[in-house]
Coordinates of C-alpha atoms and ligand atoms in Angstrom, one line a residue:
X6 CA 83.8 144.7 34.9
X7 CA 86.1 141.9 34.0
X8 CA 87.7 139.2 36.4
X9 CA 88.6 135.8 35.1
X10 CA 89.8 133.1 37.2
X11 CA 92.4 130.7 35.5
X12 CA 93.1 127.6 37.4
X13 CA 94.3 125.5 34.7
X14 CA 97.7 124.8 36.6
X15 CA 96.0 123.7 39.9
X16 CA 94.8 120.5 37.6
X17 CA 96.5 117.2 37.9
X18 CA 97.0 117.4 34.4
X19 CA 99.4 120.1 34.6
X20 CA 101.1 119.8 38.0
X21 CA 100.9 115.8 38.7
X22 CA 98.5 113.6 40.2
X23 CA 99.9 114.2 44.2
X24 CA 100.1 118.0 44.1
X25 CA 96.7 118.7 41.1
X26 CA 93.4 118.1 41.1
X27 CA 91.4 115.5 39.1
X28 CA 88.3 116.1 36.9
X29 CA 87.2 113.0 39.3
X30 CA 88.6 115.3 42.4
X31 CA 86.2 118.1 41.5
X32 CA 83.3 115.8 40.2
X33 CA 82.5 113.9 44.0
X34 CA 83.6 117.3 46.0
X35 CA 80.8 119.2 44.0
X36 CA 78.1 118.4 45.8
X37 CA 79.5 119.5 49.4
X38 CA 80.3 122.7 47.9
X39 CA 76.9 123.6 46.7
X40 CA 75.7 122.3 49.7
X41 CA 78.2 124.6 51.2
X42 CA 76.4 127.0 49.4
X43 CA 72.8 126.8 50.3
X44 CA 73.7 126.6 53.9
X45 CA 75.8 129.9 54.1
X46 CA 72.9 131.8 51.3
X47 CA 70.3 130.7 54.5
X48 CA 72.6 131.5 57.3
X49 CA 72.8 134.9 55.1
X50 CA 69.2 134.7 54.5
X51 CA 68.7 134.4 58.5
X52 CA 70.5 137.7 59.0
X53 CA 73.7 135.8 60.7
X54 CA 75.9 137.4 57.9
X55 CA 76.0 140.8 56.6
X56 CA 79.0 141.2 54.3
X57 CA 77.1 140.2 51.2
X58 CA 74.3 142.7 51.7
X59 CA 76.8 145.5 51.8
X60 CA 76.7 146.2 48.4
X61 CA 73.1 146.8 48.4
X62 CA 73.4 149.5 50.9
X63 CA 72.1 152.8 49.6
X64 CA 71.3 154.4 52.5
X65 CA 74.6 154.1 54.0
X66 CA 76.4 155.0 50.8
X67 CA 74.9 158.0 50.4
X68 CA 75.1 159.3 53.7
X69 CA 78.3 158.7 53.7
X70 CA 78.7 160.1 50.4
X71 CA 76.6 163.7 51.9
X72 CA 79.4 163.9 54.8
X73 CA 82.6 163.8 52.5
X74 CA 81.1 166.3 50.3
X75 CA 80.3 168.6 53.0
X76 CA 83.9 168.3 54.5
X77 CA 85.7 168.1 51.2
X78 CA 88.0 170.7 51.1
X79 CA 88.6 171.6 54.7
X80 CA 91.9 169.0 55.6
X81 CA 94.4 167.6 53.4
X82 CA 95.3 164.6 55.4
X83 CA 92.8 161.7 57.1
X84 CA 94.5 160.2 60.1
X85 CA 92.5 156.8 60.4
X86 CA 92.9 155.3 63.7
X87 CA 92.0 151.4 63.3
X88 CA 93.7 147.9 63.7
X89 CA 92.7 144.8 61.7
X90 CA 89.8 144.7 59.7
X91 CA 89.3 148.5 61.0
X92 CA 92.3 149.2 58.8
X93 CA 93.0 147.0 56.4
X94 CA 90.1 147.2 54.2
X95 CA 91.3 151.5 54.1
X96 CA 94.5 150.5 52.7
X97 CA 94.0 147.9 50.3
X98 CA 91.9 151.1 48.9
X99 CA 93.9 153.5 49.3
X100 CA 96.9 151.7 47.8
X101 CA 94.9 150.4 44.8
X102 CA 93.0 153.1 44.0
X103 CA 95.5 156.2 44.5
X104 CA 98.5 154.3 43.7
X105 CA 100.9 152.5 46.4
X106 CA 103.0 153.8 49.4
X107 CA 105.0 156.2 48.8
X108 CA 104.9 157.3 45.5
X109 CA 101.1 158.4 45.7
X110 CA 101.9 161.9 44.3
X111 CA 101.8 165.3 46.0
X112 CA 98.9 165.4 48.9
X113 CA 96.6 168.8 49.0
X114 CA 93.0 169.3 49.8
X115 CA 91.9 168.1 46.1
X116 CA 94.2 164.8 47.1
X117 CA 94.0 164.1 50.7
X118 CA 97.0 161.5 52.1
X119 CA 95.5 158.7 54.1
X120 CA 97.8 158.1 57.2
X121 CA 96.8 154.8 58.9
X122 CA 97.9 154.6 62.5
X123 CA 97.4 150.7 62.7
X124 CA 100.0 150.3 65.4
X125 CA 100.9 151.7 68.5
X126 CA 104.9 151.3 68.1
X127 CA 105.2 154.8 69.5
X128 CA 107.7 155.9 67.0
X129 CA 105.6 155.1 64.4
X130 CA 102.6 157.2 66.1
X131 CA 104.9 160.0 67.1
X132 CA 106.4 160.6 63.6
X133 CA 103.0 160.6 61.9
X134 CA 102.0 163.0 64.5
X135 CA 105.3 164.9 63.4
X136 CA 104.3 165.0 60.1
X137 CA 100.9 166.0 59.7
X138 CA 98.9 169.4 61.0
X139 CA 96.2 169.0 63.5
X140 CA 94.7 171.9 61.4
X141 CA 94.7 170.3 58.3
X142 CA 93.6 166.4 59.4
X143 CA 90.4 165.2 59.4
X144 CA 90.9 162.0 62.3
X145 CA 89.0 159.1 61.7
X146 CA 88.6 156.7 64.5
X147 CA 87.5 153.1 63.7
X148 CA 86.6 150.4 66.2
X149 CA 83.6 147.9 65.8
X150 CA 83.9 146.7 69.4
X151 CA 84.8 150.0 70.6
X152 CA 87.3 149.0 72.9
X153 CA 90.5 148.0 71.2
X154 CA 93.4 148.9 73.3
X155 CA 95.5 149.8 70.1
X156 CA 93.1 152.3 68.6
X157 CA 91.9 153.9 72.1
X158 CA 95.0 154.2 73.0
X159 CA 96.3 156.1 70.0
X160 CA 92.8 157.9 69.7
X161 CA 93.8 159.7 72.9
X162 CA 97.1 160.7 71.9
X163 CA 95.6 162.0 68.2
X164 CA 92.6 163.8 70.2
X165 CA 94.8 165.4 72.9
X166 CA 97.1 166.5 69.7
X167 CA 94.5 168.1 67.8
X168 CA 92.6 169.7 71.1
X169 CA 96.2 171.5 72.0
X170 CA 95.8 173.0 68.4
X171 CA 92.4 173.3 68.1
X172 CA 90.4 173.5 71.7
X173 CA 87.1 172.9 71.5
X174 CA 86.7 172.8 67.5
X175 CA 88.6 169.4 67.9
X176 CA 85.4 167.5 68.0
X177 CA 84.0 168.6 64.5
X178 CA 87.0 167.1 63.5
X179 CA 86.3 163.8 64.7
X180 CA 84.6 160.8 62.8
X181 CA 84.0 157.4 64.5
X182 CA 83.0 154.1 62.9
X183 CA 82.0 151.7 65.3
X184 CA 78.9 149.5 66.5
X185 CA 75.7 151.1 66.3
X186 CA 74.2 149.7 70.4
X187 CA 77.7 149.1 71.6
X188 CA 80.6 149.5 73.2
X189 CA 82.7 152.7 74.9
X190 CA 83.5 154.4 71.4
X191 CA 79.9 155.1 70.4
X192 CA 79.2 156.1 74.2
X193 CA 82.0 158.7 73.9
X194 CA 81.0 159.8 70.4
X195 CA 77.5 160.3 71.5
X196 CA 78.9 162.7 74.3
X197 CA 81.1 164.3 72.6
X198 CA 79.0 165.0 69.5
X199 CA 81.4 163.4 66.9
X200 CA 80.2 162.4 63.4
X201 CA 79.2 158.9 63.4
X202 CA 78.6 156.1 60.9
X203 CA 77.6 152.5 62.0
X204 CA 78.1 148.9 61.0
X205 CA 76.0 146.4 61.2
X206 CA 76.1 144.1 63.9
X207 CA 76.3 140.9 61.5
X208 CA 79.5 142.5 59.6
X209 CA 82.7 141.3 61.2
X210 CA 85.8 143.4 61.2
X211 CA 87.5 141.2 58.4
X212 CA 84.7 141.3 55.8
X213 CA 83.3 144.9 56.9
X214 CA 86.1 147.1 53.8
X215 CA 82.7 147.7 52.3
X216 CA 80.8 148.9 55.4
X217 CA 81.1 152.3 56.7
X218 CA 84.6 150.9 58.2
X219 CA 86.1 151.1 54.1
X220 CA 83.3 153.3 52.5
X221 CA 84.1 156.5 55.1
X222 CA 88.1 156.9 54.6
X223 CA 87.6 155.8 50.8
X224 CA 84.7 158.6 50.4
X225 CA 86.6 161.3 52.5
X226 CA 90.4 160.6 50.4
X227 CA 87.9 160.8 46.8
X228 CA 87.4 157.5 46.1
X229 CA 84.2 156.9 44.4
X230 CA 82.4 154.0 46.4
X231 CA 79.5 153.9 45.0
X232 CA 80.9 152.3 41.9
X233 CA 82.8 149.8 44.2
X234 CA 79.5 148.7 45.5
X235 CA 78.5 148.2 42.0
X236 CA 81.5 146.0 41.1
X237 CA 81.0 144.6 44.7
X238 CA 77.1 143.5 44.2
X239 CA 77.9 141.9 40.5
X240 CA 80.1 139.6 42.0
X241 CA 77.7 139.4 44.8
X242 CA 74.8 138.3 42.5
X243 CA 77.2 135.3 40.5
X244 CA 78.0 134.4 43.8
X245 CA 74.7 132.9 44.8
X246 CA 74.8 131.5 41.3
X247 CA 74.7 127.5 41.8
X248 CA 76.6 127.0 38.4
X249 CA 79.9 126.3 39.8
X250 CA 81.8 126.6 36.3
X251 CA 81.0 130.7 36.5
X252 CA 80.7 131.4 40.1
X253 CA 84.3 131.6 40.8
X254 CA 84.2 131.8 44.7
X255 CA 82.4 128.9 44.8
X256 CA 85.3 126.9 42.3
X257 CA 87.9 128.6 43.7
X258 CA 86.8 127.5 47.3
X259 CA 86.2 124.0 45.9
X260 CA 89.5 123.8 44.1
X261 CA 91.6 125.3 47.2
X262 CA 89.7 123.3 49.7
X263 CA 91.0 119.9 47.5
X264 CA 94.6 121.3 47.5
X265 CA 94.8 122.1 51.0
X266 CA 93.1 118.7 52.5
X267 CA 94.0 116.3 50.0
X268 CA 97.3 117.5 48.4
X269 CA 98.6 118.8 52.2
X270 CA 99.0 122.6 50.5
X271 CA 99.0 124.2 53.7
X272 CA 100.6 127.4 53.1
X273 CA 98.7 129.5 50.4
X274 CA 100.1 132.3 48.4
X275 CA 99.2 135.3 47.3
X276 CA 101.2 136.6 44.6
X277 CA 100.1 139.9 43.2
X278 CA 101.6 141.4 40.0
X279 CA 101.0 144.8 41.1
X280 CA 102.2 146.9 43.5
X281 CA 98.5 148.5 43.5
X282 CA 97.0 144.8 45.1
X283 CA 99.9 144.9 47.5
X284 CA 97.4 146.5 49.7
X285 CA 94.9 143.8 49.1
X286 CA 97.5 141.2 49.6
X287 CA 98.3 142.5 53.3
X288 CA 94.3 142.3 53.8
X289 CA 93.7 139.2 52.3
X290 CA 96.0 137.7 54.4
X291 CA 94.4 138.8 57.2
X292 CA 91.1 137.8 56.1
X293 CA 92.4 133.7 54.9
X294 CA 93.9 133.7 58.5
X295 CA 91.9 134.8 61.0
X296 CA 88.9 133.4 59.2
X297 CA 89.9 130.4 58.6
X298 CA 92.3 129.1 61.2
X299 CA 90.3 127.4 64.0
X300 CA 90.3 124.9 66.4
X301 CA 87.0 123.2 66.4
X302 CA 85.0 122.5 63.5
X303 CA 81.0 123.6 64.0
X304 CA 80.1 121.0 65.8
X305 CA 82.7 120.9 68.5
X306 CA 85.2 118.4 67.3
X307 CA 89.0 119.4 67.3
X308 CA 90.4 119.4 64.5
X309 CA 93.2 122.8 64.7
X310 CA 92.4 123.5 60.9
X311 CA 94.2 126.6 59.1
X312 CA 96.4 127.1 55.9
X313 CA 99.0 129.4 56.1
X314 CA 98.5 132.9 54.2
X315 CA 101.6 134.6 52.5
X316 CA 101.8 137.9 50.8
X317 CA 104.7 138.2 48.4
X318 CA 105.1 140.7 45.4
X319 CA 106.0 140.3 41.6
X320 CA 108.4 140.7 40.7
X321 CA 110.1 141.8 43.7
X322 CA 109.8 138.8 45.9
X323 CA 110.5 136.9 43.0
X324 CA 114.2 137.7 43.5
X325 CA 113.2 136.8 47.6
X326 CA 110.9 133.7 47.5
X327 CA 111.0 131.9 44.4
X328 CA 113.7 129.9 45.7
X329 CA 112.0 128.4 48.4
X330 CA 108.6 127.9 46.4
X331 CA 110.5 126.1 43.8
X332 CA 112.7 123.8 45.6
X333 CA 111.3 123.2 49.3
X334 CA 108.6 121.5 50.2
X335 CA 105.4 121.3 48.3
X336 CA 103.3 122.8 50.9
X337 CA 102.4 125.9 48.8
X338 CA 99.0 126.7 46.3
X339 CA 99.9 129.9 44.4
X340 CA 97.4 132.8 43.7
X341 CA 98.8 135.4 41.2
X342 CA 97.2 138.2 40.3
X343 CA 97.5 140.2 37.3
X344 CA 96.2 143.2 35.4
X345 CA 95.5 142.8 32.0
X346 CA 95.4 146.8 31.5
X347 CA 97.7 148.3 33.7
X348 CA 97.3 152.2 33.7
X349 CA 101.0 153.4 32.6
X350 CA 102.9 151.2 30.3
X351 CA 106.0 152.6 30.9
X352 CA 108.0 152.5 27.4
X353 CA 111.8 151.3 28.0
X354 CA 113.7 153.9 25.4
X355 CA 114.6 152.3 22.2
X356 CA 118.4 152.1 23.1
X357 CA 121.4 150.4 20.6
X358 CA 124.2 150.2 22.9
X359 CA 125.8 146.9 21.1
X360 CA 125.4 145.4 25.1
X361 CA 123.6 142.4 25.2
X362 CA 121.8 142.6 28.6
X363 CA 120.4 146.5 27.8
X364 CA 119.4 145.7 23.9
X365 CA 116.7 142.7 24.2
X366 CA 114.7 144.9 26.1
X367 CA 114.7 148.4 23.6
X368 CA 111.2 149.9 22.5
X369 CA 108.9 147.1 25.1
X370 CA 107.3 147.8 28.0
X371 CA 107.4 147.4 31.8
X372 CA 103.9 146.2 31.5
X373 CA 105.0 143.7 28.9
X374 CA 107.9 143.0 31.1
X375 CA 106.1 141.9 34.1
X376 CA 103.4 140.3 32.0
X377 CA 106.0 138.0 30.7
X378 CA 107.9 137.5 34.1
X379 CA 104.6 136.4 35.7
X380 CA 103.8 134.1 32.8
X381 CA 107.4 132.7 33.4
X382 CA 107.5 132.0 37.3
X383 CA 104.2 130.2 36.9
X384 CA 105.2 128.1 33.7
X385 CA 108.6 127.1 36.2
X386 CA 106.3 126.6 39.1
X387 CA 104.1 124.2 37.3
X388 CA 106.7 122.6 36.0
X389 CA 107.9 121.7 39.6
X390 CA 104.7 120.7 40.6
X391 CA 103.6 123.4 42.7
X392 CA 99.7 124.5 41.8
X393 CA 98.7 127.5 40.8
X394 CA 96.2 129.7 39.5
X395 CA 95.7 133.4 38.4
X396 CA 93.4 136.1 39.1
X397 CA 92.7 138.5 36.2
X398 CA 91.8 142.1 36.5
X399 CA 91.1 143.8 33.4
X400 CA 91.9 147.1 35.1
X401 CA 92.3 148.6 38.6
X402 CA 89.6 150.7 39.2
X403 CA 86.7 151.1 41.4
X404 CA 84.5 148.5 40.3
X405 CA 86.7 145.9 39.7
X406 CA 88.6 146.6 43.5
X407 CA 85.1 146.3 45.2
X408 CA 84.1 143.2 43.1
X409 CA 87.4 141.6 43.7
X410 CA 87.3 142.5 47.6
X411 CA 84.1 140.8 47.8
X412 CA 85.0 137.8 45.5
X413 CA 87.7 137.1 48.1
X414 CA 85.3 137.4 51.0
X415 CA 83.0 134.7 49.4
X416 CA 85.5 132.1 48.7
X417 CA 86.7 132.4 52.2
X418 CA 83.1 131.8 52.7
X419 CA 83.2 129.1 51.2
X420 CA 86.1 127.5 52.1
X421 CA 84.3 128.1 55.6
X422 CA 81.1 126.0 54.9
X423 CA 83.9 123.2 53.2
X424 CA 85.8 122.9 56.3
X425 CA 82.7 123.0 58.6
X426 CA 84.0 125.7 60.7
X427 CA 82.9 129.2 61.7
X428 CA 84.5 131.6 60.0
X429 CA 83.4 134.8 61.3
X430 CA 84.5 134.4 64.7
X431 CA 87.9 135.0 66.1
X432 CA 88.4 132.6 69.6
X433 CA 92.0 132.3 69.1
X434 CA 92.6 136.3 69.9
X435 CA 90.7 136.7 72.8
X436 CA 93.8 135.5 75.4
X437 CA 96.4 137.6 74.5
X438 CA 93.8 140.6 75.1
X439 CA 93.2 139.9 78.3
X440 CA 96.5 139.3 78.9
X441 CA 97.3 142.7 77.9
X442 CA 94.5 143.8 79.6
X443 CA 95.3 142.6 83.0
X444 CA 98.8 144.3 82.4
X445 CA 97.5 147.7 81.9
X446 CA 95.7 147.4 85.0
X447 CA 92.1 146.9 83.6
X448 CA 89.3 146.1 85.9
X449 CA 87.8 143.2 85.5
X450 CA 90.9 141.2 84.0
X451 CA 92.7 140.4 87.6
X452 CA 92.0 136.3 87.1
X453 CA 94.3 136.8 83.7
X454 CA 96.7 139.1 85.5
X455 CA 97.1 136.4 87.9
X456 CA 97.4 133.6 85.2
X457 CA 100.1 135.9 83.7
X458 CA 102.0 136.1 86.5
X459 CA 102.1 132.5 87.3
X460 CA 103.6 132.0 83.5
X461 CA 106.5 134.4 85.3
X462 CA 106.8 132.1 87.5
X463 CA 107.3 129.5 85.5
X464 CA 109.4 131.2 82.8
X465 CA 111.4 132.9 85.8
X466 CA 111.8 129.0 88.0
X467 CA 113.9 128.2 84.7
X468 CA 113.1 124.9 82.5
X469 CA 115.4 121.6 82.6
X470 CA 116.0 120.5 79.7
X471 CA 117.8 117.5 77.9
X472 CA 121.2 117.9 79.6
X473 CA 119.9 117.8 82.8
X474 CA 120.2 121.7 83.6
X475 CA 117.6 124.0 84.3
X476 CA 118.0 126.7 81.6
X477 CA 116.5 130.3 83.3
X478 CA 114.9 132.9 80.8
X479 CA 117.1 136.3 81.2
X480 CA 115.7 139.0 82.4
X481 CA 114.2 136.5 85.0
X482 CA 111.4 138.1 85.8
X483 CA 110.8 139.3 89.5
X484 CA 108.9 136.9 92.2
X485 CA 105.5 139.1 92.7
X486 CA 104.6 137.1 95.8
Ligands
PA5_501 O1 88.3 140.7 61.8 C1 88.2 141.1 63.0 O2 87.1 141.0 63.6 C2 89.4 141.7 63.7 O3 90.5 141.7 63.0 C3 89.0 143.2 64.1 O4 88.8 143.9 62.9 C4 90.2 143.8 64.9 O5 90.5 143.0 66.0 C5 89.8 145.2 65.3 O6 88.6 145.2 66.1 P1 87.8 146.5 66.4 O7 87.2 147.0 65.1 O8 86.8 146.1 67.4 O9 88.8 147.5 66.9

């Protein structure tokens, strides 16, 4: 297993003194990142955190691994109900391991399609449910707290479809992921009988793709997860490592955290040269987000921290984004991502057809093509200034997906422990739930539904504004008193 980390364009040397950073930079920010270090390995050590144990994890793995081999064969789709870190861990597999949406190949029982119903736009549900066979799906419902609105919602509407079809045979076709000692899911499993795998109470959705919550639909689609726990626990083991030249979580933390605090980067890109990672992008920018956007530091103070996460995709966003990351404003560190041995090469014909555009390119390679453009946009990048560094993959398989999953959930870590803020909580969500909650009609949530309908009030009374009008909000909503 081979990732390298180049971050020779996020020096000064490269991009400037007010947008790089200094050998002197990294020399006095060392120390707080190995003390960053030692605090999260005994907060880890305490049994706060789990994600770093995953990889060690045998029992789990190979129960997991028993179950898909005693199903295999008996569906040719897996309809994973989740949201979040209850999905995107799934997909960032799926799409890097099978190939990306939608040219995955033909889907049979030897190559089960993963549908992930991560939303509950109802055209989106009611054309998956169009296009799959309650016969032939195996449904996999994941939910850590076990009460998600999104995913019990939809989990009703899946259930009733397959029960029309299938009557009481429906719940052998049921698999639940969810908390172990909580929550309504595991209650309703438990009654109902349905297969059921766990995660640990100390695994947050975000960082839990190599819990049961990624290891079940990887295992049941034929993905081999024991060797992503491999790759996942090498980079596991150089992650404790306090040599911060080779643990690259640690430098990339350290590096990212100077960018974003002392250069004002606040916007961070990732840039993956490969539409496998596009999965991987959509989760790590979940996982830089909600992890690291807070409002209080540790210890209470207010500080509203966060750096922007962006997804785009080489080269196609290229000929989208580039633009703006070249001329506006220098808010942006770059992550690309690249694969030094992509699986297909895909020749270009040797063509003479005396055209200029069509001849340059005769007898090379798409690989060498998109080698060369991503070598190009971050040669033009640094020349404008804006950092950036590069990921290597040697190859997209197993191993290296789960080691560079779990690289990615140590520098965010990291960058945690840097920034003195709890990363493994998510505050901020919590009001819109309730919100939604009380709008449903959900006991217990009539204080929100109360708070919501005084915003009406407000929204609906109108708000005057510079000219002296009052400006009201169409469709004004309704007076409920
Ligand atoms: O990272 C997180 O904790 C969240 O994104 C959750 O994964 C998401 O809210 C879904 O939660 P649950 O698994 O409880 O349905």
């Amino acid at each position: 297993m081979a990732i390298y980390f180049d971050e020779t364009n996020l020096r000064s040397d490269m991009v400037g003194a007010s947008d790089g950073v200094s050998a002197a930079d990294i020399r006095r920010t060392t120390g707080k990142a190995l003390a960053g270090l030692k605090n999260f390995r005994s907060l880890c050590d305490e049994g706060r955190y789990g994600f770093p144990a995953l990889p060690f994890d045998e029992t789990t793995c190979r129960a997991i691994q028993r179950y898909a081999a005693e199903v295999r064969g008996s569906y040719d789709t897996v309809c994973l109900i989740g949201i979040g870190g209850s999905a995107l861990g799934a997909w960032a597999l799926d799409c890097g391991l099978r190939g990306p949406h939608p040219v995955q190949g033909e889907y049979s029982k030897d190559f089960p399609r993963l549908v992930i119903l991560d939303n509950v736009d109802p055209v989106f549900v009611g054309s998956a449910l169009e296009s799959m066979n309650p016969s032939r799906t195996l449904s996999l419902v994941v939910a850590k707290s076990g009460s998600t609105a999104e995913t019990i919602s939809t989990f009703l509407i899946v259930r009733d479809w397959m029960e029309e079809k299938l009557g009481k045979k429906t719940n052998q076709r049921i698999v639940a992921v969810t908390s172990e000692k909580r929550g309504d899911l595991k209650a309703l499993a438990t009654e109902e009988g349905y297969q059921t795998f766990h995660l640990p109470d100390n695994v947050g959705g975000r960082f839990s793709v190599l819990s049961a919550v990624g290891l079940v639909p990887a295992a049941l689609i034929g993905i081999d997860i024991r060797k992503l726990l491999k790759g996942a626990a090498a980079i596991t083991n150089l992650s404790w490592s306090k040599d911060i030249t080779t643990n690259m979580a640690l430098r990339a933390a350290m590096l990212n955290y100077l960018l974003w605090t002392r250069k004002g980067k606040s916007i961070q890109v990732a840039f993956p040269y490969s539409n496998r990672l596009w999965g991987t992008a959509l989760w790590f920018r979940q996982l830089w987000a909600e992890s690291l956007g807070k409002a209080r530091t540790r210890k209470g103070e207010l500080v509203n921290v966060g750096q922007t996460p962006v997804a785009a995709l080489g080269t196609t966003d290229q000929h989208s984004q580039v633009q703006l990351y070249m001329e506006g404003p220098r808010d942006k560190a770059f992550r690309f991502w690249s694969v030094a041995k992509p699986s297909m090469p895909a020749r270009i014909p040797r063509v003479h057809t005396g055209f200029e555009a069509f001849d340059y390119l005769s007898g090379h390679s798409l690989a060498k093509l998109i080698e060369a453009e991503r070598r190009s946009t971050q040669a033009a990048l640094t020349e404008n200034h804006r950092p950036n560094c590069n990921f290597v993959l040697d190859r997209i398989d197993e191993e290296h997906l789960g080691a560079f999953l779990q690289l990615m959930e140590f520098e965010t870590a990291f960058m945690g422990e840097l920034l003195d803020i709890n990363a493994f909580d998510q505050e901020g969500v919590e009001l819109g739930k309730k919100f939604t909650f009380a709008l449903m009609g959900r006991k217990g949530y009539e204080e929100y539904a109360e708070r919501f309908a005084r915003y009406e009030e407000k929204r609906a009374a109108g708000v005057e504004c510079a000219c002296g009008h009052a400006h009201h909000h169409a469709p004004a909503a309704k007076k409920r008193r």
